[in-house]
PDB file of C-alpha atoms in Angstrom:
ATOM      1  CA  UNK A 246       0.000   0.000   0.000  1.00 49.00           C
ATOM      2  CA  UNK A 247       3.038   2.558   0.300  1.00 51.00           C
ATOM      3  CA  UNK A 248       3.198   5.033  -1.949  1.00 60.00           C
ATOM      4  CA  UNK A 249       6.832   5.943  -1.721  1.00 67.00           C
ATOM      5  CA  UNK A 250       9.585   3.315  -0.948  1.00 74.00           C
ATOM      6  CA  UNK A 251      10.482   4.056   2.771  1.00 73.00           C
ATOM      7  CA  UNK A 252      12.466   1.919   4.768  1.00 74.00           C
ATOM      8  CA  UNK A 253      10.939  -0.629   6.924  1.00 73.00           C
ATOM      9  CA  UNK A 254      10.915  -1.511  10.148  1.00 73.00           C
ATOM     10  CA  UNK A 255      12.000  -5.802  10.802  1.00 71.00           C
ATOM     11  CA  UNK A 256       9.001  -7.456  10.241  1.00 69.00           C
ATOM     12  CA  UNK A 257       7.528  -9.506  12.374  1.00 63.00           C
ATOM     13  CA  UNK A 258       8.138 -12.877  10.375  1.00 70.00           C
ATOM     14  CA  UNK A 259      12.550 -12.641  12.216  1.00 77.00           C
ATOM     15  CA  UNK A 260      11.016 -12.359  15.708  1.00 78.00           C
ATOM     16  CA  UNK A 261      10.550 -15.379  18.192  1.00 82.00           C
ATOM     17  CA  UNK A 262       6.965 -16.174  18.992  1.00 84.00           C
ATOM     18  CA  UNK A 263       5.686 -14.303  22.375  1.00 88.00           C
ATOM     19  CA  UNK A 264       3.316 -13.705  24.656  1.00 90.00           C
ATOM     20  CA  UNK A 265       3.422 -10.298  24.035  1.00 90.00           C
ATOM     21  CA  UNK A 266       3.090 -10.156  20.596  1.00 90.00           C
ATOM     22  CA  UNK A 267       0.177 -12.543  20.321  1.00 92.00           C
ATOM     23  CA  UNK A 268      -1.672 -10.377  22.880  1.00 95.00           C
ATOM     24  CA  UNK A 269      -0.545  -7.284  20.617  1.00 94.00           C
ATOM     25  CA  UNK A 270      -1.779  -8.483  17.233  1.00 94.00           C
ATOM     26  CA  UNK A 271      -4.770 -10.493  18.530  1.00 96.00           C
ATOM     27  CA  UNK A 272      -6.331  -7.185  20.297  1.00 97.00           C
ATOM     28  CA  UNK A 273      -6.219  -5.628  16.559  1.00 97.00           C
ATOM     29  CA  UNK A 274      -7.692  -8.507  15.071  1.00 97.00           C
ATOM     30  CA  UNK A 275     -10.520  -9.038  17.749  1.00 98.00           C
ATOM     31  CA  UNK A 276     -10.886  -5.412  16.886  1.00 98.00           C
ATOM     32  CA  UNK A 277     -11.651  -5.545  13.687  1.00 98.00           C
ATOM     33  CA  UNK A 278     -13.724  -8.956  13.767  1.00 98.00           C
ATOM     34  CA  UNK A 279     -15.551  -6.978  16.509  1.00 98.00           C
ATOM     35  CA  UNK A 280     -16.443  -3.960  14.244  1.00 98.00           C
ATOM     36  CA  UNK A 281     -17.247  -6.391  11.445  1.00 97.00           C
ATOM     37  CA  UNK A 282     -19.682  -8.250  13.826  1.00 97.00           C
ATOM     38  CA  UNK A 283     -21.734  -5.091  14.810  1.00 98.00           C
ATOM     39  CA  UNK A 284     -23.326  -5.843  11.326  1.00 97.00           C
ATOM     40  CA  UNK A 285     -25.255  -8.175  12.927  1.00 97.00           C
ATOM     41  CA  UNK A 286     -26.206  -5.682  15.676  1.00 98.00           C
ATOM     42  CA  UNK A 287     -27.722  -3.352  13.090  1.00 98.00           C
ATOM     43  CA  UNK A 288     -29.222  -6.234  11.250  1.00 98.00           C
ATOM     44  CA  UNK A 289     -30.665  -7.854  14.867  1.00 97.00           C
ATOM     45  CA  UNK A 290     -31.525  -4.773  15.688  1.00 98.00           C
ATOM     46  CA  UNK A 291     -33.843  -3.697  12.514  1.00 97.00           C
ATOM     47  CA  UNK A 292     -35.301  -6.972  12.279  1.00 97.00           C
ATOM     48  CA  UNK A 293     -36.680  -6.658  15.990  1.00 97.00           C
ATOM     49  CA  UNK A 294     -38.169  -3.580  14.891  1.00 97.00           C
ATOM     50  CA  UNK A 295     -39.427  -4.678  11.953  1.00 96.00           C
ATOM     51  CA  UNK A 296     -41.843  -7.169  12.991  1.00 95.00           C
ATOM     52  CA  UNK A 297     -41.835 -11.216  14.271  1.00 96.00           C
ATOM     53  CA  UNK A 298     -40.887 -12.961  10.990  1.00 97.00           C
ATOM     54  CA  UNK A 299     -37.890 -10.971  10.208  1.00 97.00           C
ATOM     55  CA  UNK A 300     -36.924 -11.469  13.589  1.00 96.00           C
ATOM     56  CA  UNK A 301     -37.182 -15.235  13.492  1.00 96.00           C
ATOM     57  CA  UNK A 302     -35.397 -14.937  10.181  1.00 96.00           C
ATOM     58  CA  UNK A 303     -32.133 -13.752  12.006  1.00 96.00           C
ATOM     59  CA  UNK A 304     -32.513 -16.114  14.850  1.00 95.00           C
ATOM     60  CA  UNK A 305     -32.894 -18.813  12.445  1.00 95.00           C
ATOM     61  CA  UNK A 306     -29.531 -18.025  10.781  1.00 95.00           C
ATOM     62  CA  UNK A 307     -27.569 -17.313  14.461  1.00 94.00           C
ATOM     63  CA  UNK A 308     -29.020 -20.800  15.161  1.00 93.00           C
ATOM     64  CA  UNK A 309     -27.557 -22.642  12.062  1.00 95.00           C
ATOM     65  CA  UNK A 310     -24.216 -24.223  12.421  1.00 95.00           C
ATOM     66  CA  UNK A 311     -22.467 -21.213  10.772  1.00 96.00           C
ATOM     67  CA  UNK A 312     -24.173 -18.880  12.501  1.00 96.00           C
ATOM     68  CA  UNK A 313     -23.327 -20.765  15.702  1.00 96.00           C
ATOM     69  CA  UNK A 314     -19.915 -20.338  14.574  1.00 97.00           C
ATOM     70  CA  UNK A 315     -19.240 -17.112  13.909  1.00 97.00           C
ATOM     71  CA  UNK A 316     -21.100 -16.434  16.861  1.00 97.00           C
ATOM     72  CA  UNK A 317     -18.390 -18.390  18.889  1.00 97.00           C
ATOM     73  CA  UNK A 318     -16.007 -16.313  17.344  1.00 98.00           C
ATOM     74  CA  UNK A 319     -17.466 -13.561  18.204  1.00 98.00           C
ATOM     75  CA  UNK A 320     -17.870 -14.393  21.477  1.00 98.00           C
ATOM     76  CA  UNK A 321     -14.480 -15.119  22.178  1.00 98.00           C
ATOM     77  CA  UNK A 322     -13.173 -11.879  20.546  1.00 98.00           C
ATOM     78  CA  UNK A 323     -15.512  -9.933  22.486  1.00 98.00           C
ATOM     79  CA  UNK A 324     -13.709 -11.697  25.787  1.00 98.00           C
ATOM     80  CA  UNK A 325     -10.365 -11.092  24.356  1.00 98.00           C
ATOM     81  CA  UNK A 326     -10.673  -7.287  23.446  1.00 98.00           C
ATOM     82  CA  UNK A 327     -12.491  -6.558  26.974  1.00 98.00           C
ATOM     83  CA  UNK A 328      -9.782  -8.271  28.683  1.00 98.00           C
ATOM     84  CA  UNK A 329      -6.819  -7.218  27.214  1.00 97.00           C
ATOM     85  CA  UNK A 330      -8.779  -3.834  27.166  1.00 97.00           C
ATOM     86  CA  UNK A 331      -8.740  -4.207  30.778  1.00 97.00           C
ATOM     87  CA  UNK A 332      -4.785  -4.992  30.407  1.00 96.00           C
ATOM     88  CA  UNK A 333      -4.545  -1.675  28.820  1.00 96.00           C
ATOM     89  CA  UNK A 334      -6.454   0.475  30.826  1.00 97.00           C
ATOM     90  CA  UNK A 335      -4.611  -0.502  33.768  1.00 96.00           C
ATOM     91  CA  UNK A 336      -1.075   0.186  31.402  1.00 95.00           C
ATOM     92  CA  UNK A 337      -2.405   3.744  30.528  1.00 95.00           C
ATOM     93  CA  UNK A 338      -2.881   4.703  34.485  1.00 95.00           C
ATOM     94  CA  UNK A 339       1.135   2.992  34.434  1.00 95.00           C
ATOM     95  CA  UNK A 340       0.316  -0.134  35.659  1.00 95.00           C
ATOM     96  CA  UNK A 341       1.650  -3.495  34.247  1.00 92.00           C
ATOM     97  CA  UNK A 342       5.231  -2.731  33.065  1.00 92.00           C
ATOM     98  CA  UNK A 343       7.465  -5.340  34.648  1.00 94.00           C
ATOM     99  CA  UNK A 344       8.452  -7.813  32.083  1.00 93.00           C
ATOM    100  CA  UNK A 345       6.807 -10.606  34.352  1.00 95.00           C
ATOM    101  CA  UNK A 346       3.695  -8.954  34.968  1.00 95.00           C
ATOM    102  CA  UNK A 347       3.270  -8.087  31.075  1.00 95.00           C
ATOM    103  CA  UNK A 348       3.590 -11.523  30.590  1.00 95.00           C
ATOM    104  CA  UNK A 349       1.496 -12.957  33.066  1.00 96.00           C
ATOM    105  CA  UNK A 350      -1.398 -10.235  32.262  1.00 95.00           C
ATOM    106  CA  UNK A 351      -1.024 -11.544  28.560  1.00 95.00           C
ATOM    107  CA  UNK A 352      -1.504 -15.146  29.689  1.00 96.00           C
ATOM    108  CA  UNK A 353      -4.355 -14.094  31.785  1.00 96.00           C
ATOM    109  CA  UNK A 354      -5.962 -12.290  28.830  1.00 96.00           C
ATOM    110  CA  UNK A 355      -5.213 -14.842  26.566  1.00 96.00           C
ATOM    111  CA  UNK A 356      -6.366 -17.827  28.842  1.00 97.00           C
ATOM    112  CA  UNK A 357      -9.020 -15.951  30.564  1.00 98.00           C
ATOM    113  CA  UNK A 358     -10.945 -14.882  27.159  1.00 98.00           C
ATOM    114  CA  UNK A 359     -10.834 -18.681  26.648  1.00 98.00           C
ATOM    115  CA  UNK A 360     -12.657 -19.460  29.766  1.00 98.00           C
ATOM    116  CA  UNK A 361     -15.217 -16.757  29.216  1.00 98.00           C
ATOM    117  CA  UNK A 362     -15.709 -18.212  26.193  1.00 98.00           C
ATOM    118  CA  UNK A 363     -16.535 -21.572  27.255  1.00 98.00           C
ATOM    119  CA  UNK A 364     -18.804 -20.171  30.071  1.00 97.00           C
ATOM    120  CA  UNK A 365     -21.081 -18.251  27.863  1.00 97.00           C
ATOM    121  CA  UNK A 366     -21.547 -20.957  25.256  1.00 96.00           C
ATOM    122  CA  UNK A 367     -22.263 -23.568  28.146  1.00 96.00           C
ATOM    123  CA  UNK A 368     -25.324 -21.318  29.356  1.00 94.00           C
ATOM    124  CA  UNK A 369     -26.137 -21.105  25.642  1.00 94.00           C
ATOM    125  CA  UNK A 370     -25.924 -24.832  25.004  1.00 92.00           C
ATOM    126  CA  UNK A 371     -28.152 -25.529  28.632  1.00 91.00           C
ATOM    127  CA  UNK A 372     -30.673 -23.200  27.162  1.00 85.00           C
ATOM    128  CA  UNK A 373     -30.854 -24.428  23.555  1.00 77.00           C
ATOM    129  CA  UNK A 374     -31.020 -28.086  25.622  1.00 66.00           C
ATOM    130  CA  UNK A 375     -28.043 -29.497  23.534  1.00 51.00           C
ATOM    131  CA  UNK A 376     -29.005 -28.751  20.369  1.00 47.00           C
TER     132      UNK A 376
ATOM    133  CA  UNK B 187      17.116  22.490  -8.494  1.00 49.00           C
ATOM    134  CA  UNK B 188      14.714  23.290  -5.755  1.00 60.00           C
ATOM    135  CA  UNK B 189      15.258  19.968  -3.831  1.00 64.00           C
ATOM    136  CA  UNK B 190      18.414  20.975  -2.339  1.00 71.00           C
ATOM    137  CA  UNK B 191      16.769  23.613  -0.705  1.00 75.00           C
ATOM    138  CA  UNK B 192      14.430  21.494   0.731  1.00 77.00           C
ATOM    139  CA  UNK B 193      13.916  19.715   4.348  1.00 80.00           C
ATOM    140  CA  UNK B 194      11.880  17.150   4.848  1.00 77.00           C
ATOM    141  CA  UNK B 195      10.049  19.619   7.431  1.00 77.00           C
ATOM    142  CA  UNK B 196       7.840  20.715   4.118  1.00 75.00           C
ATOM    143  CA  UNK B 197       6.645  17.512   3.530  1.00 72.00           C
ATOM    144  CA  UNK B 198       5.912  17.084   7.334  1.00 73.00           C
ATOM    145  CA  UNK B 199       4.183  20.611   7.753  1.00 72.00           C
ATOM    146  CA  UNK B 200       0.041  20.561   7.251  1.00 68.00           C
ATOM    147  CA  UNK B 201       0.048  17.170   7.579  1.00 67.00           C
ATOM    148  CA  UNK B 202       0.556  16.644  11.173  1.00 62.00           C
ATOM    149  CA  UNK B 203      -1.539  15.090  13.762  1.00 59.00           C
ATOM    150  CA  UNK B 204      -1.121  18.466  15.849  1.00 59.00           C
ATOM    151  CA  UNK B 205      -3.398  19.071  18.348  1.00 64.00           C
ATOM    152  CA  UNK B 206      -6.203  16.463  17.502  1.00 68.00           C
ATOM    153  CA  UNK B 207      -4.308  13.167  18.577  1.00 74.00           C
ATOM    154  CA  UNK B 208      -4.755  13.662  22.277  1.00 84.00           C
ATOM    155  CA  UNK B 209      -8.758  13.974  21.698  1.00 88.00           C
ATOM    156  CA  UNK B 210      -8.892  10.704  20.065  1.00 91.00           C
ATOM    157  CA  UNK B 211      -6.779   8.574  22.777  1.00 92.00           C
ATOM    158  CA  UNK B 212      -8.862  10.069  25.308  1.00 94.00           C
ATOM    159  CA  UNK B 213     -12.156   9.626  23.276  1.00 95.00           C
ATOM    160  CA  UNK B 214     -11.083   6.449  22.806  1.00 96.00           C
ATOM    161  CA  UNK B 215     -10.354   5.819  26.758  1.00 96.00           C
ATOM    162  CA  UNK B 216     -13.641   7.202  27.693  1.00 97.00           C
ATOM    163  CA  UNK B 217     -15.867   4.705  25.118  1.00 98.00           C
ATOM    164  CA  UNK B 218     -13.677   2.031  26.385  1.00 98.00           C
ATOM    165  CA  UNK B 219     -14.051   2.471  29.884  1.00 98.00           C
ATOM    166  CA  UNK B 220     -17.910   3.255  28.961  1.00 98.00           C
ATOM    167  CA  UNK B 221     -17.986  -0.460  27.087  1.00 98.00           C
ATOM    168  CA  UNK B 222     -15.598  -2.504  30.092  1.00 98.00           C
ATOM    169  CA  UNK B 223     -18.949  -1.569  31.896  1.00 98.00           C
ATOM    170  CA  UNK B 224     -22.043  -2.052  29.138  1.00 98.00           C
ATOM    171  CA  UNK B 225     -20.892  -4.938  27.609  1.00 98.00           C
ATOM    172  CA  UNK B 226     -21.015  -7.332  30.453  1.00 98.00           C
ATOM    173  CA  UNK B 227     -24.427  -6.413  30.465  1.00 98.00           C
ATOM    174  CA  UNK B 228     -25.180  -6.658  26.641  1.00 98.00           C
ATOM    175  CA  UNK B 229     -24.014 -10.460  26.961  1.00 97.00           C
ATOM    176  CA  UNK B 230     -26.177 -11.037  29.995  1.00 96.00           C
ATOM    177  CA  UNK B 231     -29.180  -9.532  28.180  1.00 97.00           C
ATOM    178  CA  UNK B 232     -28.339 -11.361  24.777  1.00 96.00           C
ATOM    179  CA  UNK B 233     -28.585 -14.737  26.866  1.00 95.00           C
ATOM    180  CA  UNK B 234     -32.046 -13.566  28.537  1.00 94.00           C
ATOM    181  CA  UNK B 235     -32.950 -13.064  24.588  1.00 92.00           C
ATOM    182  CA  UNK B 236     -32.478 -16.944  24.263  1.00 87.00           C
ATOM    183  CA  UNK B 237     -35.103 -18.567  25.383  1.00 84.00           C
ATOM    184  CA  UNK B 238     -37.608 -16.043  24.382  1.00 92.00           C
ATOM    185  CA  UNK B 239     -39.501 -15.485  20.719  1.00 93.00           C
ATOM    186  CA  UNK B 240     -40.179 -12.617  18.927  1.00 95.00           C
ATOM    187  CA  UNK B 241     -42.354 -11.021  21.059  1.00 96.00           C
ATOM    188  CA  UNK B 242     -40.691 -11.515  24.154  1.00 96.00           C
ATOM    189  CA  UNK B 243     -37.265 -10.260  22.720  1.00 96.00           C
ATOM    190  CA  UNK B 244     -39.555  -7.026  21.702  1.00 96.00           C
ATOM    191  CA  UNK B 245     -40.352  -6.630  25.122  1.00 96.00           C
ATOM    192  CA  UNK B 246     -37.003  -6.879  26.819  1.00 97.00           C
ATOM    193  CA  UNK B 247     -35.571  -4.597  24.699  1.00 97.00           C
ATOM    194  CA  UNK B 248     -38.541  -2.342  24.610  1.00 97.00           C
ATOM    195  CA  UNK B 249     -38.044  -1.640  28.873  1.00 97.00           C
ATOM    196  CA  UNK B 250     -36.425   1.433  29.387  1.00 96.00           C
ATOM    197  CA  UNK B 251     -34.020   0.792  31.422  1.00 97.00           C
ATOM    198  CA  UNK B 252     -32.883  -1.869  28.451  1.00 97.00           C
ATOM    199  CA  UNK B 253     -33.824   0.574  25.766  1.00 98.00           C
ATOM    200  CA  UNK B 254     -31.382   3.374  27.217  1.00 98.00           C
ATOM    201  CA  UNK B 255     -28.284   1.315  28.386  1.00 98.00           C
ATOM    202  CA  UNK B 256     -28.562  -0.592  24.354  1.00 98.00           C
ATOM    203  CA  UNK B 257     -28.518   2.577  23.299  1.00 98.00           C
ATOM    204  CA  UNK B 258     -25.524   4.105  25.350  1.00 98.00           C
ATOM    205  CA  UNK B 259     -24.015   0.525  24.475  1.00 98.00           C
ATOM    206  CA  UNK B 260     -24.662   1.288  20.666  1.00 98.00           C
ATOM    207  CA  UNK B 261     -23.444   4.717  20.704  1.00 98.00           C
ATOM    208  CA  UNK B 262     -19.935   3.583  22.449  1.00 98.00           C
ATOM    209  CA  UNK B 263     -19.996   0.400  20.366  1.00 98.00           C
ATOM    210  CA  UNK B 264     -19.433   2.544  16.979  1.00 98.00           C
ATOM    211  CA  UNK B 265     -18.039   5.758  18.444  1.00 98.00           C
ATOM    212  CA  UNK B 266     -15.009   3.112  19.391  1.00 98.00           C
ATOM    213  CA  UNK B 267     -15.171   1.254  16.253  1.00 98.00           C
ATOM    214  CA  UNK B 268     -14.494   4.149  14.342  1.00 98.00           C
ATOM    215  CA  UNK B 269     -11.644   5.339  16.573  1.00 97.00           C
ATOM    216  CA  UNK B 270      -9.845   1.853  16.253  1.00 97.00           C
ATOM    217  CA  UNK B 271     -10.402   1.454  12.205  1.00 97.00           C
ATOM    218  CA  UNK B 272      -9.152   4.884  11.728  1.00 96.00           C
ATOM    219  CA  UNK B 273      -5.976   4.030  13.920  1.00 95.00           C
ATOM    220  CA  UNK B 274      -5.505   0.587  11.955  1.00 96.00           C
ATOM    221  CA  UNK B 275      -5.884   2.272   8.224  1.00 96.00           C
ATOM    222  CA  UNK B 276      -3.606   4.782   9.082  1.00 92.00           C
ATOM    223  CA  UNK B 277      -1.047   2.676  10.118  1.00 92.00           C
ATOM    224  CA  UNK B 278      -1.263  -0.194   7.398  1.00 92.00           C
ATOM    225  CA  UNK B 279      -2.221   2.656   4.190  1.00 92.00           C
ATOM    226  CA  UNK B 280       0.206   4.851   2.741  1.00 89.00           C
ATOM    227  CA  UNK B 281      -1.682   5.542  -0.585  1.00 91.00           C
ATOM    228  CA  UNK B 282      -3.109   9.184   0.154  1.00 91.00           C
ATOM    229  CA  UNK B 283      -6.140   8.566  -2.053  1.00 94.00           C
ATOM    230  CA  UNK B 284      -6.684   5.393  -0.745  1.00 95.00           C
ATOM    231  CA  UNK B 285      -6.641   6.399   2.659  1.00 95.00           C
ATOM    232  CA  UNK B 286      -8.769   9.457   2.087  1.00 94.00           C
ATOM    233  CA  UNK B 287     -11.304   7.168   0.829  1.00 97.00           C
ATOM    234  CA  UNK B 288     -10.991   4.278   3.483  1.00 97.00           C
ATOM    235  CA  UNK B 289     -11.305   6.933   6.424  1.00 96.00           C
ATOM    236  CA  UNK B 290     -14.372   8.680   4.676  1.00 97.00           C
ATOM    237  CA  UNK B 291     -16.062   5.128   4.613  1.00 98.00           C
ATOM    238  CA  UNK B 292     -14.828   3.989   8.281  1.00 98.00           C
ATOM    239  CA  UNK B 293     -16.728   6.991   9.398  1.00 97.00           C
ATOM    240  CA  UNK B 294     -19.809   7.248   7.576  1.00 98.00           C
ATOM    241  CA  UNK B 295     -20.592   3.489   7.940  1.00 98.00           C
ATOM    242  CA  UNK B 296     -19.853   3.914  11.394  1.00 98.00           C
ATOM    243  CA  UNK B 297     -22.611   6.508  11.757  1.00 98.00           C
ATOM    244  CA  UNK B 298     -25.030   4.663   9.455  1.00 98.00           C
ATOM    245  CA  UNK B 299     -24.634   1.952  11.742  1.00 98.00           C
ATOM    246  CA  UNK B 300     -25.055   3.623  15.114  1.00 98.00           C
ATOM    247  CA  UNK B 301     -27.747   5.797  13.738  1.00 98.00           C
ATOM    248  CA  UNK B 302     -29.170   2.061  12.549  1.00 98.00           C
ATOM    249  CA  UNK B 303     -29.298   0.955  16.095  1.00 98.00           C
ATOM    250  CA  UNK B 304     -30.431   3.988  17.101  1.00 98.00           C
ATOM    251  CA  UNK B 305     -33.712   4.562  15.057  1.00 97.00           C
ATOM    252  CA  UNK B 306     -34.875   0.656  15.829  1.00 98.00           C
ATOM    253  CA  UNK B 307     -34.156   1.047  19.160  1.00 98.00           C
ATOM    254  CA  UNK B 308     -36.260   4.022  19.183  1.00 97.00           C
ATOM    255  CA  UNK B 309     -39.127   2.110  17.123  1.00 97.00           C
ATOM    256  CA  UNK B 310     -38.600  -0.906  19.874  1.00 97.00           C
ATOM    257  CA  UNK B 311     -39.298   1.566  22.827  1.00 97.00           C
ATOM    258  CA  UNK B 312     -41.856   3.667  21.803  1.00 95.00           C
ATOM    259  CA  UNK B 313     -43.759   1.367  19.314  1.00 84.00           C
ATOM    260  CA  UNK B 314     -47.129  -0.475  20.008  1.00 62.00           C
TER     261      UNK B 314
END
């Protein structure tokens, strides 16, 4: 995309694999699978408004097995961006610094947005009644 | 001929982020902080929506107290979208048209969106 040959910075393909970048990248990428998802807030949204059948419509496709899906992935980028949001909140009020507790906060981000994950889609799965 | 005169200052000058960077990290802050808060909530109430049809999804999200905090939840949803796609394009497009047009569409389909949200969640609470 650059207009004009400037020099570049390493890219990321010399660096060894770690914590910290994974949490880096994977907060931009939750991001923008977030922002993509709130089409299906808008859609939701309207379709509640506009009347039962277009309603049932959209919970018909969240209930198919690739609505299910992206749902799941929605869900767990949702618990990774609030998180690690959390992670950087606390970093912007100077918190968080020490190499060990960067890396621990990144596991616990990473790890945790897992677990949230599973927790939410277990109350979904009671409620559906294993379907 | 000219170029030897020239610093790279000229190219820098009128294209700065003077002045107006500090307003969007601290936008940015504020809709974050607003959404650590509202979206614990928006997950609970999208589980309540579960087990309920049409017209009991209508209702839920028709009670004021629902109505207002989607809304506030829509409103920091996008305002923060729009804040984080702007910082991503800018930092992975160089081409000037290309970004001019990628920023213009970042924001407007932001606002579409929220003002989406916005107007049914309007028709949800005052309908009927």
């Amino acid at each position: 995309m650059s207009a004009n040959a400037r020099p570049l910075s390493p890219h990321i393909g010399i660096y060894r694999w770690q914590i910290q970048m994974v949490t880096s990248i994977l907060h931009r990428a939750t991001g923008i699978a977030l922002a993509a998802g709130t089409i299906l807030l808008v859609v939701a949204l309207l379709a509640l408004a506009a009347g039962p059948e277009a309603w049932d419509c959209v919970a018909a496709c969240c209930r198919s097995w690739f609505g299910t899906i992206l749902l799941i992935g929605w869900t767990w980028s949702l618990a990774f961006h609030w998180l690690n949001g959390i992670r950087h909140l606390a970093q912007d009020l100077g918190y968080g610094f020490a190499p060990a507790t960067f890396v621990r906060n990144g596991w616990i981000s990473t790890i945790g947005s897992l677990v949230l994950t599973v927790l939410v889609w277990a109350c979904v799965f009671a409620q559906r009644g294993g379907a | 001929m000219n170029d030897k005169f020239r610093t790279p200052l000229k190219d820098a000058i009128g294209l700065g982020s003077a002045k107006q960077g500090l307003h969007h990290f601290v936008v940015q802050r504020i809709t974050a902080v607003a959404l650590l808060l509202l979206v614990p909530w928006f997950v609970w109430t999208v589980l309540r929506l579960l087990h309920l049809d049409a017209a009991g999804a209508h209702a839920l999200v028709a009670q004021p107290c629902n109505a207002v905090l989607l809304f506030a939840f829509v409103v920091a949803v996008f305002w923060h979208a729009q804040l984080g796609l702007q910082v991503v394009i800018e930092d992975y497009v160089h081409a000037r048209g290309m970004l001019f047009v990628l920023q213009l569409a970042v924001k407007f389909l932001c606002f579409l969106g929220g003002a989406a949200c916005a107007l049914a969640i309007l028709k949800i609470a005052l309908g009927r």
